[in-house]
CSV table of C-alpha atoms in Angstrom, one decimal:
chain,number,residue,atom,x,y,z
A,1,LYS,CA,-59.2,0.6,-31.7
A,2,LYS,CA,-56.1,-1.8,-31.8
A,3,VAL,CA,-52.5,0.0,-30.9
A,4,GLU,CA,-51.3,-0.4,-34.3
A,5,THR,CA,-47.3,0.7,-33.7
A,6,LEU,CA,-46.0,2.3,-30.2
A,7,PRO,CA,-43.0,4.3,-29.8
A,8,ALA,CA,-40.0,2.9,-28.5
A,9,ASN,CA,-39.0,2.9,-24.9
A,10,LEU,CA,-36.4,6.2,-23.6
A,11,THR,CA,-34.0,6.0,-20.7
A,12,ILE,CA,-31.4,8.1,-20.9
A,13,GLN,CA,-29.1,8.6,-17.4
A,14,GLN,CA,-26.3,10.7,-17.0
A,15,PRO,CA,-24.7,11.3,-13.2
A,16,GLY,CA,-26.6,14.7,-12.5
A,17,TYR,CA,-29.6,13.6,-14.5
A,18,THR,CA,-32.0,10.4,-15.7
A,19,PHE,CA,-34.5,10.4,-18.2
A,20,SER,CA,-36.8,8.0,-18.8
A,21,GLY,CA,-40.3,7.1,-20.7
A,22,ASN,CA,-42.4,4.4,-22.3
A,23,TYR,CA,-45.8,3.2,-23.3
A,24,LYS,CA,-47.2,-0.4,-23.0
A,25,ALA,CA,-50.8,-1.7,-25.1
A,26,ASN,CA,-52.7,-3.7,-22.6
A,27,GLY,CA,-55.8,-5.0,-24.0
A,28,THR,CA,-58.1,-2.3,-25.3
A,29,ASN,CA,-55.9,0.2,-22.7
A,30,LEU,CA,-52.5,2.7,-23.1
A,31,SER,CA,-50.5,3.7,-20.3
A,32,TYR,CA,-47.8,6.5,-20.6
A,33,ARG,CA,-45.1,7.0,-18.5
A,34,CYS,CA,-42.3,9.8,-17.6
A,35,GLU,CA,-40.2,10.4,-15.4
A,36,ILE,CA,-37.9,13.1,-15.1
A,37,VAL,CA,-35.1,13.6,-12.2
A,38,LEU,CA,-32.8,16.2,-11.7
A,39,LYS,CA,-29.9,15.1,-9.4
A,40,GLU,CA,-29.0,17.9,-8.8
A,41,PRO,CA,-29.5,21.6,-10.1
A,42,GLN,CA,-27.1,22.9,-11.8
A,43,LEU,CA,-25.4,21.9,-14.9
A,44,LYS,CA,-21.3,22.8,-14.8
A,45,PRO,CA,-21.1,24.2,-18.8
A,46,GLU,CA,-18.7,21.5,-20.0
A,47,GLN,CA,-22.8,19.2,-19.4
A,48,PHE,CA,-24.2,21.4,-21.3
A,49,GLY,CA,-23.0,20.1,-25.1
A,50,GLN,CA,-24.2,16.6,-23.5
A,51,TRP,CA,-27.3,17.9,-21.9
A,52,ASN,CA,-28.3,19.9,-25.5
A,53,LYS,CA,-28.0,15.9,-27.2
A,54,ASP,CA,-30.2,14.2,-24.5
A,55,ILE,CA,-32.6,16.5,-24.6
A,56,ASP,CA,-32.7,16.4,-28.2
A,57,GLN,CA,-33.8,12.4,-27.6
A,58,LEU,CA,-36.0,13.7,-25.9
A,59,LYS,CA,-38.8,15.8,-28.3
A,60,ASN,CA,-37.9,13.3,-30.9
A,61,PHE,CA,-40.2,10.4,-27.5
A,62,TYR,CA,-42.4,13.4,-26.8
A,63,ASN,CA,-42.7,14.0,-30.6
A,64,GLN,CA,-43.1,9.9,-31.7
A,65,GLN,CA,-46.5,8.4,-32.7
A,66,VAL,CA,-48.5,5.5,-31.1
A,67,VAL,CA,-50.9,4.0,-34.3
A,68,LEU,CA,-54.2,3.0,-33.5
A,69,THR,CA,-56.8,1.2,-35.9
A,70,LYS,CA,-59.8,-0.2,-36.1
A,71,VAL,CA,-61.0,-2.8,-35.1
A,72,LYS,CA,-64.2,-4.3,-37.3
């Protein structure tokens, strides 16, 4: 199989947390890396709006599809 389409990389950096994710194709190998770093154990109420937007972006990244095609 050949990798036809990979999702775009994701990088979200906020003062209290960082989310990143990427896919890489190398020949017949496909690698996936996702990193979530929580720098602070709690969010302040005024941070909830941004947190929810960033979680939506993270969910969207998780829901992206990798498209493989059969090599003839």
